[in-house]
Short mmCIF file of C-alpha atoms in Angstrom, two decimals:
data_model
loop_
_atom_site.label_atom_id
_atom_site.label_comp_id
_atom_site.label_asym_id
_atom_site.label_seq_id
_atom_site.Cartn_x
_atom_site.Cartn_y
_atom_site.Cartn_z
CA UNK A 1 -113.71 -29.41 23.54
CA UNK A 2 -113.35 -26.36 25.80
CA UNK A 3 -112.27 -27.26 29.34
CA UNK A 4 -114.20 -25.48 32.10
CA UNK A 5 -113.11 -25.81 35.72
CA UNK A 6 -115.43 -24.64 38.49
CA UNK A 7 -113.77 -23.65 41.78
CA UNK A 8 -116.07 -24.06 44.77
CA UNK A 9 -118.92 -26.53 45.23
CA UNK A 10 -121.50 -24.32 46.92
CA UNK A 11 -124.69 -22.96 45.37
CA UNK A 12 -122.79 -20.87 42.82
CA UNK A 13 -120.39 -23.66 41.87
CA UNK A 14 -122.78 -26.56 41.44
CA UNK A 15 -125.07 -24.48 39.24
CA UNK A 16 -122.18 -23.33 37.06
CA UNK A 17 -120.92 -26.90 36.68
CA UNK A 18 -124.34 -28.19 35.64
CA UNK A 19 -124.76 -25.36 33.12
CA UNK A 20 -121.31 -26.12 31.67
CA UNK A 21 -122.22 -29.80 31.40
CA UNK A 22 -125.51 -28.97 29.67
CA UNK A 23 -123.70 -26.72 27.17
CA UNK A 24 -121.40 -29.60 26.23
CA UNK A 25 -118.13 -28.47 27.83
CA UNK A 26 -115.49 -30.72 29.40
CA UNK A 27 -116.27 -29.69 32.98
CA UNK A 28 -114.62 -30.44 36.33
CA UNK A 29 -115.53 -29.03 39.78
CA UNK A 30 -112.98 -28.72 42.59
CA UNK A 31 -113.58 -27.70 46.20
CA UNK A 32 -110.86 -27.69 48.90
CA UNK A 33 -113.55 -28.00 51.53
CA UNK A 34 -116.58 -30.28 51.84
CA UNK A 35 -119.40 -30.21 49.29
CA UNK A 36 -122.92 -30.35 50.79
CA UNK A 37 -124.77 -33.63 50.18
CA UNK A 38 -127.60 -31.93 48.25
CA UNK A 39 -125.12 -30.40 45.79
CA UNK A 40 -123.24 -33.68 45.34
CA UNK A 41 -126.55 -35.36 44.57
CA UNK A 42 -127.23 -32.83 41.80
CA UNK A 43 -123.70 -33.17 40.40
CA UNK A 44 -124.10 -36.94 40.33
CA UNK A 45 -127.47 -36.65 38.59
CA UNK A 46 -125.85 -34.56 35.85
CA UNK A 47 -122.73 -36.77 35.71
CA UNK A 48 -120.40 -33.88 36.58
CA UNK A 49 -116.94 -35.04 37.76
CA UNK A 50 -115.85 -33.34 40.99
CA UNK A 51 -113.43 -33.52 43.91
CA UNK A 52 -113.56 -32.25 47.49
CA UNK A 53 -110.96 -31.76 50.19
CA UNK A 54 -108.23 -30.94 47.68
CA UNK A 55 -107.31 -29.12 44.47
CA UNK A 56 -105.79 -31.20 41.66
CA UNK A 57 -103.56 -28.39 40.44
CA UNK A 58 -102.48 -29.99 37.16
CA UNK A 59 -106.08 -30.54 36.08
CA UNK A 60 -107.21 -27.08 37.22
CA UNK A 61 -104.32 -25.25 35.56
CA UNK A 62 -105.07 -27.02 32.27
CA UNK A 63 -108.47 -25.28 32.06
CA UNK A 64 -109.40 -22.98 29.19
CA UNK A 65 -111.58 -20.96 31.57
CA UNK A 66 -112.35 -21.06 35.30
CA UNK A 67 -115.62 -20.13 37.00
CA UNK A 68 -114.75 -19.04 40.56
CA UNK A 69 -117.22 -18.99 43.42
CA UNK A 70 -117.47 -15.54 45.08
CA UNK A 71 -116.26 -16.77 48.47
CA UNK A 72 -112.82 -17.64 47.08
CA UNK A 73 -110.55 -14.54 47.22
CA UNK A 74 -108.31 -13.52 44.33
CA UNK A 75 -105.38 -14.01 46.72
CA UNK A 76 -105.97 -17.79 46.94
CA UNK A 77 -102.83 -19.56 45.64
CA UNK A 78 -104.69 -21.53 42.96
CA UNK A 79 -106.32 -18.34 41.62
CA UNK A 80 -102.95 -16.57 41.52
CA UNK A 81 -101.45 -19.48 39.57
CA UNK A 82 -104.32 -19.38 37.08
CA UNK A 83 -103.89 -15.66 36.50
CA UNK A 84 -100.12 -16.03 36.09
CA UNK A 85 -100.82 -18.54 33.31
CA UNK A 86 -103.31 -16.20 31.66
CA UNK A 87 -106.32 -18.48 32.28
CA UNK A 88 -109.52 -16.36 32.38
CA UNK A 89 -111.19 -16.45 35.81
CA UNK A 90 -114.83 -15.33 35.79
CA UNK A 91 -117.88 -15.39 38.06
CA UNK A 92 -121.03 -17.47 37.81
CA UNK A 93 -122.86 -14.34 36.63
CA UNK A 94 -120.50 -13.78 33.72
CA UNK A 95 -120.72 -17.45 32.70
CA UNK A 96 -124.49 -17.87 33.00
CA UNK A 97 -125.18 -14.49 31.42
CA UNK A 98 -123.91 -15.84 28.08
CA UNK A 99 -126.80 -18.32 27.89
CA UNK A 100 -129.80 -16.22 28.98
CA UNK A 101 -131.21 -16.01 25.46
CA UNK A 102 -133.78 -13.24 25.12
CA UNK A 103 -134.37 -13.01 28.87
CA UNK A 104 -133.52 -9.78 30.68
CA UNK A 105 -132.15 -9.17 34.15
CA UNK A 106 -132.59 -6.75 37.02
CA UNK A 107 -129.40 -6.66 39.10
CA UNK A 108 -129.28 -5.20 42.59
CA UNK A 109 -126.19 -4.32 44.60
CA UNK A 110 -125.19 -2.04 47.48
CA UNK A 111 -123.56 -2.29 50.88
CA UNK A 112 -126.98 -2.50 52.56
CA UNK A 113 -130.59 -3.07 51.59
CA UNK A 114 -129.93 -5.25 48.57
CA UNK A 115 -131.59 -8.41 49.93
CA UNK A 116 -134.84 -6.67 50.87
CA UNK A 117 -134.88 -4.70 47.61
CA UNK A 118 -134.19 -7.84 45.57
CA UNK A 119 -136.98 -9.67 47.42
CA UNK A 120 -139.38 -6.78 46.81
CA UNK A 121 -138.61 -6.68 43.09
CA UNK A 122 -138.95 -10.46 42.76
CA UNK A 123 -142.32 -10.43 44.56
CA UNK A 124 -143.66 -7.61 42.38
CA UNK A 125 -142.55 -9.35 39.18
CA UNK A 126 -143.90 -12.74 40.28
CA UNK A 127 -147.21 -11.28 41.49
CA UNK A 128 -147.54 -9.59 38.10
CA UNK A 129 -147.52 -13.03 36.47
CA UNK A 130 -144.12 -12.75 34.80
CA UNK A 131 -141.83 -15.76 34.34
CA UNK A 132 -139.11 -14.69 36.76
CA UNK A 133 -136.24 -16.41 38.60
CA UNK A 134 -134.51 -15.21 41.76
CA UNK A 135 -130.74 -15.68 42.04
CA UNK A 136 -127.31 -14.35 42.86
CA UNK A 137 -126.75 -13.95 46.58
CA UNK A 138 -130.23 -15.30 47.38
CA UNK A 139 -132.60 -17.81 45.84
CA UNK A 140 -131.44 -20.50 43.43
CA UNK A 141 -128.15 -20.51 41.57
CA UNK A 142 -128.47 -18.18 38.56
CA UNK A 143 -126.55 -20.67 36.41
CA UNK A 144 -128.78 -23.56 37.52
CA UNK A 145 -131.90 -21.54 36.65
CA UNK A 146 -130.46 -20.78 33.21
CA UNK A 147 -129.63 -24.47 32.72
CA UNK A 148 -132.98 -25.89 33.79
CA UNK A 149 -135.69 -23.26 33.31
CA UNK A 150 -137.33 -20.90 30.83
CA UNK A 151 -137.62 -17.35 32.14
CA UNK A 152 -138.30 -13.87 30.80
CA UNK A 153 -136.60 -12.10 33.72
CA UNK A 154 -133.85 -12.85 36.22
CA UNK A 155 -133.74 -10.82 39.45
CA UNK A 156 -130.20 -11.06 40.81
CA UNK A 157 -128.73 -9.82 44.07
CA UNK A 158 -125.04 -9.19 43.41
CA UNK A 159 -122.22 -8.85 45.94
CA UNK A 160 -119.06 -6.94 45.12
CA UNK A 161 -117.27 -10.29 44.82
CA UNK A 162 -119.68 -11.40 42.10
CA UNK A 163 -119.35 -8.07 40.29
CA UNK A 164 -115.56 -8.42 40.31
CA UNK A 165 -115.75 -11.47 38.04
CA UNK A 166 -118.10 -9.86 35.50
CA UNK A 167 -116.69 -8.36 32.29
CA UNK A 168 -119.11 -8.56 29.36
CA UNK A 169 -122.21 -9.19 31.50
CA UNK A 170 -124.85 -6.47 31.26
CA UNK A 171 -127.66 -5.46 33.61
CA UNK A 172 -130.75 -4.33 31.72
CA UNK A 173 -131.92 -2.65 34.91
CA UNK A 174 -129.14 -2.00 37.44
CA UNK A 175 -129.93 -0.95 41.02
CA UNK A 176 -127.29 0.56 43.33
CA UNK A 177 -128.66 1.11 46.85
CA UNK A 178 -125.67 2.75 48.56
CA UNK A 179 -121.92 2.41 49.06
CA UNK A 180 -120.46 2.35 52.58
CA UNK A 181 -117.24 0.71 53.85
CA UNK A 182 -117.50 -3.08 53.92
CA UNK A 183 -115.31 -6.10 53.07
CA UNK A 184 -112.25 -3.85 52.96
CA UNK A 185 -110.10 -6.84 53.91
CA UNK A 186 -110.78 -8.15 50.38
CA UNK A 187 -109.91 -4.79 48.76
CA UNK A 188 -106.44 -4.09 50.17
CA UNK A 189 -108.13 -1.95 52.86
CA UNK A 190 -108.75 0.67 50.14
CA UNK A 191 -112.29 2.05 50.07
CA UNK A 192 -111.97 3.27 46.47
CA UNK A 193 -111.25 -0.28 45.31
CA UNK A 194 -114.51 -1.38 46.91
CA UNK A 195 -116.35 1.61 45.40
CA UNK A 196 -115.03 0.74 41.94
CA UNK A 197 -116.29 -2.80 42.42
CA UNK A 198 -119.82 -1.63 43.23
CA UNK A 199 -119.88 0.74 40.25
CA UNK A 200 -119.35 -2.27 37.95
CA UNK A 201 -123.13 -2.71 38.14
CA UNK A 202 -123.28 -0.06 35.37
CA UNK A 203 -120.76 -1.60 32.97
CA UNK A 204 -121.86 -2.36 29.38
CA UNK A 205 -125.24 -0.64 29.81
CA UNK A 206 -126.78 0.88 26.69
CA UNK A 207 -129.27 3.67 26.05
CA UNK A 208 -132.07 1.10 26.30
CA UNK A 209 -131.18 0.26 29.92
CA UNK A 210 -132.00 1.85 33.29
CA UNK A 211 -129.79 2.74 36.26
CA UNK A 212 -131.63 3.08 39.60
CA UNK A 213 -129.53 4.64 42.36
CA UNK A 214 -129.67 6.54 45.66
CA UNK A 215 -129.72 10.29 45.22
CA UNK A 216 -128.92 10.61 48.92
CA UNK A 217 -125.67 8.64 48.82
CA UNK A 218 -122.70 11.02 48.67
CA UNK A 219 -120.26 8.33 47.55
CA UNK A 220 -122.41 7.51 44.52
CA UNK A 221 -122.77 11.22 43.66
CA UNK A 222 -118.98 11.61 43.76
CA UNK A 223 -118.60 8.73 41.28
CA UNK A 224 -121.19 9.79 38.70
CA UNK A 225 -119.05 12.48 36.96
CA UNK A 226 -116.34 9.86 36.32
CA UNK A 227 -118.60 7.88 34.00
CA UNK A 228 -120.02 8.60 30.55
CA UNK A 229 -123.42 7.02 31.13
CA UNK A 230 -125.71 6.33 28.18
CA UNK A 231 -128.51 4.54 30.06
CA UNK A 232 -131.59 6.21 31.56
CA UNK A 233 -130.94 7.34 35.15
CA UNK A 234 -133.59 6.84 37.87
CA UNK A 235 -132.51 8.36 41.21
CA UNK A 236 -134.45 7.99 44.47
CA UNK A 237 -134.08 10.16 47.57
CA UNK A 238 -135.55 11.37 50.85
CA UNK A 239 -133.09 14.17 51.69
CA UNK A 240 -131.80 15.65 48.44
CA UNK A 241 -133.91 17.18 45.71
CA UNK A 242 -133.45 14.84 42.77
CA UNK A 243 -134.92 14.88 39.30
CA UNK A 244 -134.32 13.06 36.06
CA UNK A 245 -135.96 13.31 32.69
CA UNK A 246 -136.28 9.52 32.62
CA UNK A 247 -137.92 9.32 36.08
CA UNK A 248 -137.22 9.43 39.81
CA UNK A 249 -138.70 8.88 43.27
CA UNK A 250 -138.84 11.17 46.31
CA UNK A 251 -140.04 10.54 49.88
CA UNK A 252 -141.89 13.34 51.68
CA UNK A 253 -144.03 13.11 54.84
CA UNK A 254 -144.24 9.34 54.66
CA UNK A 255 -145.34 9.24 51.01
CA UNK A 256 -143.33 8.72 47.87
CA UNK A 257 -144.13 8.91 44.19
CA UNK A 258 -142.03 6.85 41.79
CA UNK A 259 -142.16 7.85 38.12
CA UNK A 260 -140.66 6.25 35.03
CA UNK A 261 -141.62 7.87 31.75
CA UNK A 262 -145.40 8.35 31.79
CA UNK A 263 -146.07 5.75 34.50
CA UNK A 264 -146.05 6.55 38.21
CA UNK A 265 -147.10 5.00 41.51
CA UNK A 266 -147.69 6.65 44.91
CA UNK A 267 -146.92 4.67 48.05
CA UNK A 268 -147.94 5.45 51.64
CA UNK A 269 -145.21 3.97 53.85
CA UNK A 270 -147.71 3.71 56.75
CA UNK A 271 -149.56 1.05 54.76
CA UNK A 272 -146.46 -1.09 54.28
CA UNK A 273 -145.64 -3.96 56.63
CA UNK A 274 -141.97 -2.93 56.75
CA UNK A 275 -141.03 0.42 58.29
CA UNK A 276 -138.07 2.74 58.73
CA UNK A 277 -136.19 5.04 56.37
CA UNK A 278 -134.09 2.15 55.04
CA UNK A 279 -137.22 0.35 53.86
CA UNK A 280 -138.52 3.54 52.22
CA UNK A 281 -135.31 3.54 50.16
CA UNK A 282 -135.77 -0.16 49.38
CA UNK A 283 -139.38 0.35 48.30
CA UNK A 284 -138.54 3.38 46.11
CA UNK A 285 -135.80 1.43 44.35
CA UNK A 286 -138.10 -1.55 43.81
CA UNK A 287 -140.90 0.63 42.47
CA UNK A 288 -138.56 2.37 39.98
CA UNK A 289 -137.01 -0.91 38.82
CA UNK A 290 -140.35 -2.63 38.23
CA UNK A 291 -141.89 0.42 36.53
CA UNK A 292 -138.86 0.34 34.22
CA UNK A 293 -139.59 -3.35 33.59
CA UNK A 294 -143.12 -2.44 32.48
CA UNK A 295 -145.14 -3.64 35.49
CA UNK A 296 -148.52 -1.96 35.99
CA UNK A 297 -148.41 0.67 38.80
CA UNK A 298 -151.46 -0.77 40.58
CA UNK A 299 -149.81 -4.20 40.75
CA UNK A 300 -146.66 -2.60 42.18
CA UNK A 301 -148.67 -0.85 44.88
CA UNK A 302 -150.53 -4.03 45.82
CA UNK A 303 -147.32 -6.10 46.11
CA UNK A 304 -145.45 -3.46 48.13
CA UNK A 305 -148.27 -3.26 50.68
CA UNK A 306 -148.38 -7.07 50.92
CA UNK A 307 -144.63 -7.60 51.42
CA UNK A 308 -143.53 -9.18 54.73
CA UNK A 309 -140.14 -8.54 56.42
CA UNK A 310 -137.10 -10.47 55.20
CA UNK A 311 -135.73 -13.06 57.62
CA UNK A 312 -132.76 -11.83 59.72
CA UNK A 313 -133.33 -8.19 58.70
CA UNK A 314 -135.19 -6.29 61.44
CA UNK A 315 -137.33 -9.38 61.87
CA UNK A 316 -139.69 -9.19 64.88
CA UNK A 317 -139.37 -12.50 66.71
CA UNK A 318 -141.69 -12.20 69.72
CA UNK A 319 -142.90 -9.87 72.45
CA UNK A 320 -142.50 -11.29 75.94
CA UNK A 321 -143.45 -9.43 79.16
CA UNK A 322 -143.61 -6.15 77.25
CA UNK A 323 -140.16 -6.64 75.64
CA UNK A 324 -139.95 -6.89 71.84
CA UNK A 325 -137.11 -9.07 70.51
CA UNK A 326 -135.83 -8.21 67.01
CA UNK A 327 -133.46 -10.32 64.90
CA UNK A 328 -131.26 -8.11 62.70
CA UNK A 329 -128.43 -10.64 62.36
CA UNK A 330 -127.97 -9.66 58.70
CA UNK A 331 -126.65 -6.26 59.86
CA UNK A 332 -122.97 -7.15 59.52
CA UNK A 333 -121.67 -3.60 59.01
CA UNK A 334 -122.00 -0.19 60.62
CA UNK A 335 -124.31 1.28 57.97
CA UNK A 336 -126.87 -1.52 58.42
CA UNK A 337 -126.92 -0.92 62.17
CA UNK A 338 -127.33 2.84 61.59
CA UNK A 339 -130.62 2.18 59.79
CA UNK A 340 -131.68 -0.34 62.44
CA UNK A 341 -131.10 2.09 65.31
CA UNK A 342 -132.67 4.92 63.30
CA UNK A 343 -135.90 2.92 63.02
CA UNK A 344 -136.19 2.07 66.75
CA UNK A 345 -139.08 3.82 68.54
CA UNK A 346 -138.57 2.19 71.97
CA UNK A 347 -135.64 2.14 74.45
CA UNK A 348 -133.04 -0.35 73.20
CA UNK A 349 -130.97 -3.16 74.64
CA UNK A 350 -128.51 -3.63 71.78
CA UNK A 351 -126.61 -6.88 71.18
CA UNK A 352 -123.56 -6.36 68.96
CA UNK A 353 -120.15 -7.84 68.22
CA UNK A 354 -118.40 -10.63 66.36
CA UNK A 355 -115.56 -10.49 63.87
CA UNK A 356 -114.75 -6.79 63.41
CA UNK A 357 -114.04 -5.83 59.77
CA UNK A 358 -112.16 -2.64 60.58
CA UNK A 359 -115.33 -0.82 61.65
CA UNK A 360 -115.57 2.89 62.39
CA UNK A 361 -118.32 3.08 65.03
CA UNK A 362 -118.47 6.89 65.15
CA UNK A 363 -121.66 7.14 62.97
CA UNK A 364 -123.58 5.03 65.51
CA UNK A 365 -122.78 7.03 68.61
CA UNK A 366 -125.49 9.68 68.28
CA UNK A 367 -128.25 7.06 68.05
CA UNK A 368 -126.58 4.97 70.76
CA UNK A 369 -126.62 7.95 73.16
CA UNK A 370 -130.24 8.74 72.32
CA UNK A 371 -131.80 5.28 72.21
CA UNK A 372 -129.60 2.57 73.79
CA UNK A 373 -129.45 2.10 77.58
CA UNK A 374 -127.54 -1.21 77.50
CA UNK A 375 -125.04 -2.61 75.01
CA UNK A 376 -124.32 -6.32 75.27
CA UNK A 377 -121.11 -7.23 73.44
CA UNK A 378 -121.16 -10.78 72.07
CA UNK A 379 -117.83 -11.98 70.71
CA UNK A 380 -114.50 -13.56 71.43
CA UNK A 381 -112.83 -10.12 71.39
CA UNK A 382 -115.02 -7.27 72.63
CA UNK A 383 -112.24 -4.79 73.48
CA UNK A 384 -112.95 -2.40 70.59
CA UNK A 385 -116.71 -2.25 71.17
CA UNK A 386 -116.20 -1.80 74.92
CA UNK A 387 -113.73 1.01 74.31
CA UNK A 388 -115.84 2.80 71.70
CA UNK A 389 -119.16 2.78 73.60
CA UNK A 390 -118.10 3.10 77.24
CA UNK A 391 -119.32 6.55 78.25
CA UNK A 392 -121.69 6.65 75.25
CA UNK A 393 -124.10 3.95 76.46
CA UNK A 394 -124.86 3.87 80.22
CA UNK A 395 -124.28 0.12 80.56
CA UNK A 396 -121.81 -1.91 78.44
CA UNK A 397 -121.55 -5.66 79.14
CA UNK A 398 -119.01 -8.10 77.70
CA UNK A 399 -120.02 -11.72 76.99
CA UNK A 400 -118.42 -14.51 74.97
CA UNK A 401 -121.37 -16.70 74.01
CA UNK A 402 -124.92 -16.40 72.70
CA UNK A 403 -126.45 -17.75 75.90
CA UNK A 404 -124.50 -15.32 78.09
CA UNK A 405 -125.40 -12.39 75.83
CA UNK A 406 -129.09 -13.29 75.75
CA UNK A 407 -129.23 -13.82 79.50
CA UNK A 408 -127.64 -10.40 80.05
CA UNK A 409 -130.01 -8.76 77.56
CA UNK A 410 -133.06 -10.33 79.22
CA UNK A 411 -131.89 -9.11 82.64
CA UNK A 412 -131.34 -5.57 81.33
CA UNK A 413 -134.62 -5.26 79.39
CA UNK A 414 -137.62 -3.53 80.95
CA UNK A 415 -141.24 -3.60 79.85
CA UNK A 416 -141.56 -1.29 76.85
CA UNK A 417 -138.00 -1.97 75.64
CA UNK A 418 -136.75 -3.66 72.51
CA UNK A 419 -133.86 -6.15 72.48
CA UNK A 420 -132.13 -5.66 69.14
CA UNK A 421 -129.61 -8.14 67.76
CA UNK A 422 -127.79 -5.93 65.23
CA UNK A 423 -124.16 -7.02 65.36
CA UNK A 424 -122.27 -4.63 63.00
CA UNK A 425 -119.78 -7.48 62.63
CA UNK A 426 -119.32 -10.75 60.80
CA UNK A 427 -120.42 -13.89 62.63
CA UNK A 428 -117.49 -16.21 62.12
CA UNK A 429 -116.03 -16.10 65.64
CA UNK A 430 -118.99 -17.85 67.30
CA UNK A 431 -121.30 -18.91 64.44
CA UNK A 432 -121.25 -20.51 60.97
CA UNK A 433 -122.77 -17.41 59.33
CA UNK A 434 -125.28 -14.64 60.02
CA UNK A 435 -128.21 -17.01 59.30
CA UNK A 436 -126.98 -19.43 61.96
CA UNK A 437 -126.60 -16.52 64.41
CA UNK A 438 -130.14 -15.33 63.67
CA UNK A 439 -131.67 -18.80 63.95
CA UNK A 440 -130.02 -19.40 67.34
CA UNK A 441 -131.19 -15.96 68.52
CA UNK A 442 -134.78 -16.79 67.54
CA UNK A 443 -134.63 -20.23 69.13
CA UNK A 444 -133.36 -18.74 72.41
CA UNK A 445 -136.14 -16.13 72.44
CA UNK A 446 -138.84 -18.71 71.81
CA UNK A 447 -137.50 -21.08 74.48
CA UNK A 448 -136.22 -18.79 77.23
CA UNK A 449 -137.45 -15.23 76.86
#
């Protein structure tokens, strides 16, 4: 019997272990940290053996194949030992993709915008009455959905870490939103390594498949000549003139028309509940992907107009005394903040900071000069932010806690302003994750603003 070891007991790991158990493998799950109670309950229900707080190396190294959770880096000692022994190490996506049956998948990646785009696509498909599951970086574990449900479509948000562990997996509709520097600490601080990871969204595609991508993203354009693509290409753009025989989408004067083959849909961005250029890109990508999946254009239009903002992504929290508070905690890199600042129509008190990932803040300075009157730095080490924006923003304040940052932002904000939490950094110095940061921001606003 084939021995499958699952490394990591989070949402990716528990789903993979249960799928392996259902398929009749000799499965064992190992997590050096603590496994959440809800996942342990599921593992117990399925009689999956597991350990936490340690790695039993002998048992792990005896595996025929290892499914690694995306949060575990390739540099982890146990992963290095596995590779030295020639044991295949794959991702949940690669493993679960083997057992999808006749179902098809829409896979979305990119440095920014992938969560909103994934959510848009899932809503459109679900509203259209299709049997669809949401997974990958959001929703349920893809592997758990494969193990326990019957679906025609899987809509999967994929990080670069998940793509790295995919080899034979194939996206039937692949969506690439953009590529900007992020997570370079996991890619030997080499941007091209990260770019190559993102381009894996296209691997194994055939002439029956579709590739949706940004026609405005220079990095993507530079990569295209390197590949011998056979699938149908569907670019979307707002700045560059793009066209494809298979279809495309272009934004002009607040309207865009998305076309795939003989089907097309026109969308008025003013009628959508989410605004800004970044959301126009997200909506164009979603429209192209769902047209390619065969959804009726009128159903696409209806779902796009009905879509509400994603939590932690330019999420309006409340307006108090004429000041609008916006939670953009999911903006953990410079490019995300660029789109956030671009969309601001009111004077800004900007809260930023956290664990810097080697950021280059230069692209933000034009918007900061134009729109931000106060920058509140919130982190254990604010030196870089202070240095970069002193002289760019009239007032730069250093704080080392959420409460201090929020108190400073409230004092600086005037009626008609917006207080924007858009950190440009990871959250791990003061918070568990970006969700925890966003939740605490919202709680503070509702209690004290």
